[in-house]
């Protein structure tokens, strides 16, 4: 029996409601429950879930809809109580806040008149519009939102470039500005290494390793995953590189990229050869054989961090940082137990695992992505569980253990599985204690395999620093105590997994090569606005997810929270009229 | 449109609000300034409404007014007259007036005259009768009618004579600016302003040539009536906003009012046209013995105070009544005023609020912003019993329905030929 509760004019952002749905789902005696804002798009999701009712049909975009499938009508009251409690606790935790909350751009601007950055995390369909407004107000944009069309991204970045502003993103999961962690980011010491990166966990892994090796990061500028594709032409990456070149406290520049478009890649590399500072690069999937002039290309994220740290500390750059002893003693596998299952929450970490695995299997280092699977070969699988495919209507696996728990169990049931390979990404935005959340599932999986006569190896790395809000050392300790093999970084974890199944990666001793003559000349100057962004503490308007203010407030940086909602509650007709009434 | 943009038109409207110069100049019989009231006409609160659609309190008020005017001798006779169309109903707003709760106003009731000297226009409002059994909440017992006669025969003429002793009337901006620093928000709390008013008129009343017992009664009534200034504030809001809406462009809300059935608003760009939607019912605290069940739906022209930028919009100015109107405490009062700033264009420098870091009160509700954000204007209000004659049973807050604002901006977009 379906029961519907409509809470009129009660807006909550979708992540909150997903977490709330999960909390409520855990109650006994419910077949199914879904809590969402009653927007037309969400109504379709209800429909797909078989939870569509007349009351829901009548509800409007600003109404919160709770649809419960249960045999026991009394449960409805319990669900409502739980919902009220959850929302109430949330408002209490937001009781006395160190920042003002506003509902319009006008008021955001009048509350923080010297703001220079908008951190935007509104739903993708509205992201370009809000980013354009921010640019019109002369603000740099950190665009966390995903699902932004490529042509909108190109338009935003061209406009920003003309105005002397930076658009970091879209789908910019992470960043560090003057030591301040933005969105999903680790708390990394301030230092001399500047990062520009087209990827989320790529930046997190490199910056966290830099921190753990005792160096620090000046800025980590995210560019979004498509910046090095043809239609965009690396606008943000090139402006970011120029910014770091002009930033006197940055001594070394690290550039992290997913597989780029060739022409764009070459243009970026040309620019890097113009830069006066030493540069470390990684183009994921490229296995470099040389260092060229001031540009040191690395194969893995860990190597990227280590080269940068050695340069920062005035040491000679080594020919290779990847090879090592990754042997696991007394491996006992049954015949047919040959496969590695990489179950990742971090997209770039998954890609790196796929590259290394592919390399170890002798398949080359180019990777593809099908339904989130970055590698699928003879039972070996590497899956990015943060891919859109797995996050429709569900929280990201860095926030919520559910999806990964399911995959772990499936991997354990698969008789070919020898190793489960995991990442634990700490930092702001991530789950408070993912180790404790996943360990029961890991332990169950291992014991399930054991009952069926198989040893199952679980190898993991923890991407974090000792200053992260979670307990980095405690995470590692808890994992180790439960029998998980914990390595310092993803590169080592993957290679350890390979060694368990008797495989290894052949590493190259990179040769030095003189700088080739760049084909074009570049203007290395940047706008006053960009200089201001890299030389001063940011002043931030946070548009959307309130939790992003945690890290900003903890850094004592001025921030105003813009509790964004769709214009006119998503009423298209009114939205159009408003756009005309200027 | 003669302005470059809607923002520019709105600015012109706001300039007239900020530049307004309202003075309380007289108290006169309503029919002497509102010619329509020379006939059998009853003015009511809110947008136009028919007898059959009126809620209990407004019908009760109509009965009381009919008895007061002597058009009927008994309750039944009065009801019959009202029901069969012998009396014409008309919104206060259509004749430069505003009225609290039922807003029922007839020819012989004395009204305040507020003159807006910057625009040379006037507005009127009946006087506050105090609390308990009063006409505005639908009571029409002998006690109520007797008081109305005393106000007509004694209170009104006394205040008129007192005001004639001033050179130019009382400067209302000065009184409001003082009272807002003393904790009034001018809808739920007017005690400071009422005392300032008494301070101004007391020395004048003692000079009026009149019966000593009457003088004592007048002084006692003014001293007892905490909300006396509310009606002056309402006439002021009406005078100022009517002056400002001479700019017939833009999306500034120039009136908000309720007749118990419909909530009505006007915006500057649409002149006299009403945009209506069904009213909400106020939520709040109730006097002992009454509950939310007894509450009448939202009623009265007093939301002109919120339109002007005080009332619920200035909640932060009146920490003393925040609990009474359902706001938990100071932080809630602050967030209420901050929330209302989201839908306003600017702040009025004439009236700065000490508890708000001396920010000016909210200035100019922009109907576009209401629709854009979905933030409905909040109104502090008294709550009437839904049965006529019981009177006020509590106080609380109520929201203006979004649909009024959607209709208004849609109509304006049509007028401009944009859709």
mmCIF file of N, CA and C in Angstrom, chain A residues 100-104 106-107 566-569 571 573-574 577-578 580-582, chain B residues 5-6 338 341-342 368-369 371-373 375 406 409-410 412-413 416 418-419:
data_model
loop_
_atom_site.group_PDB
_atom_site.id
_atom_site.type_symbol
_atom_site.label_atom_id
_atom_site.label_comp_id
_atom_site.label_asym_id
_atom_site.label_seq_id
_atom_site.Cartn_x
_atom_site.Cartn_y
_atom_site.Cartn_z
ATOM 1 N N UNK A 100 26.278 34.649 7.232
ATOM 2 C CA UNK A 100 24.894 35.006 6.944
ATOM 3 C C UNK A 100 24.345 34.123 5.836
ATOM 4 N N UNK A 101 23.077 33.885 5.919
ATOM 5 C CA UNK A 101 22.399 33.085 4.910
ATOM 6 C C UNK A 101 21.458 33.992 4.130
ATOM 7 N N UNK A 102 21.544 33.919 2.816
ATOM 8 C CA UNK A 102 20.704 34.778 1.979
ATOM 9 C C UNK A 102 19.984 33.928 0.941
ATOM 10 N N UNK A 103 19.061 34.557 0.252
ATOM 11 C CA UNK A 103 18.277 33.829 -0.740
ATOM 12 C C UNK A 103 18.353 34.432 -2.145
ATOM 13 N N UNK A 104 19.119 35.509 -2.305
ATOM 14 C CA UNK A 104 19.230 36.126 -3.628
ATOM 15 C C UNK A 104 20.671 36.585 -3.861
ATOM 16 N N UNK A 106 21.439 39.446 -5.104
ATOM 17 C CA UNK A 106 21.499 40.845 -4.651
ATOM 18 C C UNK A 106 21.952 40.916 -3.209
ATOM 19 N N UNK A 107 21.298 40.106 -2.397
ATOM 20 C CA UNK A 107 21.586 40.173 -0.978
ATOM 21 C C UNK A 107 22.942 39.529 -0.662
ATOM 22 N N UNK A 566 15.453 26.854 -7.119
ATOM 23 C CA UNK A 566 15.137 27.171 -8.507
ATOM 24 C C UNK A 566 14.290 28.442 -8.577
ATOM 25 N N UNK A 567 14.563 29.276 -9.565
ATOM 26 C CA UNK A 567 13.793 30.502 -9.736
ATOM 27 C C UNK A 567 12.314 30.150 -9.862
ATOM 28 N N UNK A 568 11.490 30.900 -9.135
ATOM 29 C CA UNK A 568 10.037 30.696 -9.125
ATOM 30 C C UNK A 568 9.688 29.237 -8.849
ATOM 31 N N UNK A 569 10.492 28.605 -7.988
ATOM 32 C CA UNK A 569 10.202 27.229 -7.592
ATOM 33 C C UNK A 569 10.188 26.260 -8.762
ATOM 34 N N UNK A 571 8.882 26.924 -11.659
ATOM 35 C CA UNK A 571 7.730 27.215 -12.522
ATOM 36 C C UNK A 571 8.239 27.871 -13.816
ATOM 37 N N UNK A 573 6.884 28.930 -16.596
ATOM 38 C CA UNK A 573 6.197 30.105 -17.136
ATOM 39 C C UNK A 573 6.655 31.362 -16.400
ATOM 40 N N UNK A 574 6.693 31.284 -15.064
ATOM 41 C CA UNK A 574 7.092 32.449 -14.267
ATOM 42 C C UNK A 574 8.561 32.789 -14.497
ATOM 43 N N UNK A 577 8.732 34.757 -17.626
ATOM 44 C CA UNK A 577 8.243 36.121 -17.434
ATOM 45 C C UNK A 577 9.291 36.949 -16.693
ATOM 46 N N UNK A 578 9.880 36.342 -15.657
ATOM 47 C CA UNK A 578 10.901 37.074 -14.887
ATOM 48 C C UNK A 578 12.089 37.435 -15.759
ATOM 49 N N UNK A 580 11.992 38.208 -18.766
ATOM 50 C CA UNK A 580 11.620 39.314 -19.653
ATOM 51 C C UNK A 580 11.480 40.633 -18.906
ATOM 52 N N UNK A 581 11.096 40.558 -17.655
ATOM 53 C CA UNK A 581 10.852 41.782 -16.868
ATOM 54 C C UNK A 581 12.161 42.311 -16.284
ATOM 55 N N UNK A 582 12.931 42.968 -17.118
ATOM 56 C CA UNK A 582 14.230 43.477 -16.646
ATOM 57 C C UNK A 582 14.228 44.993 -16.659
ATOM 58 N N UNK B 5 14.591 50.932 -17.714
ATOM 59 C CA UNK B 5 14.461 49.561 -17.232
ATOM 60 C C UNK B 5 13.453 49.550 -16.095
ATOM 61 N N UNK B 6 13.042 48.340 -15.727
ATOM 62 C CA UNK B 6 12.115 48.221 -14.609
ATOM 63 C C UNK B 6 12.804 48.662 -13.316
ATOM 64 N N UNK B 338 15.644 39.872 7.889
ATOM 65 C CA UNK B 338 16.618 39.588 6.831
ATOM 66 C C UNK B 338 15.956 38.890 5.651
ATOM 67 N N UNK B 341 14.151 41.321 3.578
ATOM 68 C CA UNK B 341 15.037 42.150 2.746
ATOM 69 C C UNK B 341 15.306 41.500 1.394
ATOM 70 N N UNK B 342 15.202 40.154 1.365
ATOM 71 C CA UNK B 342 15.456 39.448 0.096
ATOM 72 C C UNK B 342 14.462 39.854 -0.982
ATOM 73 N N UNK B 368 8.604 40.979 -8.433
ATOM 74 C CA UNK B 368 9.445 40.027 -9.162
ATOM 75 C C UNK B 368 10.253 39.169 -8.199
ATOM 76 N N UNK B 369 10.774 39.825 -7.166
ATOM 77 C CA UNK B 369 11.608 39.079 -6.217
ATOM 78 C C UNK B 369 10.777 38.085 -5.417
ATOM 79 N N UNK B 371 8.216 36.434 -6.537
ATOM 80 C CA UNK B 371 8.000 35.282 -7.423
ATOM 81 C C UNK B 371 9.303 34.515 -7.616
ATOM 82 N N UNK B 372 10.383 35.246 -7.795
ATOM 83 C CA UNK B 372 11.672 34.598 -8.043
ATOM 84 C C UNK B 372 12.080 33.693 -6.884
ATOM 85 N N UNK B 373 11.949 34.224 -5.663
ATOM 86 C CA UNK B 373 12.427 33.471 -4.497
ATOM 87 C C UNK B 373 11.359 32.598 -3.871
ATOM 88 N N UNK B 375 9.578 33.692 -1.633
ATOM 89 C CA UNK B 375 9.424 34.194 -0.266
ATOM 90 C C UNK B 375 8.176 35.077 -0.216
ATOM 91 N N UNK B 406 2.372 36.452 -8.676
ATOM 92 C CA UNK B 406 2.527 35.840 -10.001
ATOM 93 C C UNK B 406 1.565 36.494 -10.992
ATOM 94 N N UNK B 409 2.784 40.155 -11.908
ATOM 95 C CA UNK B 409 3.894 40.351 -12.855
ATOM 96 C C UNK B 409 3.529 39.828 -14.241
ATOM 97 N N UNK B 410 2.673 38.825 -14.273
ATOM 98 C CA UNK B 410 2.233 38.342 -15.581
ATOM 99 C C UNK B 410 1.439 39.438 -16.304
ATOM 100 N N UNK B 412 1.656 42.607 -15.832
ATOM 101 C CA UNK B 412 2.535 43.722 -16.202
ATOM 102 C C UNK B 412 3.364 43.374 -17.447
ATOM 103 N N UNK B 413 3.813 42.119 -17.498
ATOM 104 C CA UNK B 413 4.557 41.690 -18.693
ATOM 105 C C UNK B 413 3.656 41.801 -19.920
ATOM 106 N N UNK B 416 3.309 45.451 -20.927
ATOM 107 C CA UNK B 416 4.502 45.943 -21.618
ATOM 108 C C UNK B 416 4.687 45.279 -22.980
ATOM 109 N N UNK B 418 5.446 42.175 -23.502
ATOM 110 C CA UNK B 418 6.568 41.231 -23.488
ATOM 111 C C UNK B 418 6.107 39.796 -23.704
ATOM 112 N N UNK B 419 4.844 39.527 -23.359
ATOM 113 C CA UNK B 419 4.323 38.169 -23.613
ATOM 114 C C UNK B 419 2.984 38.260 -24.362
#
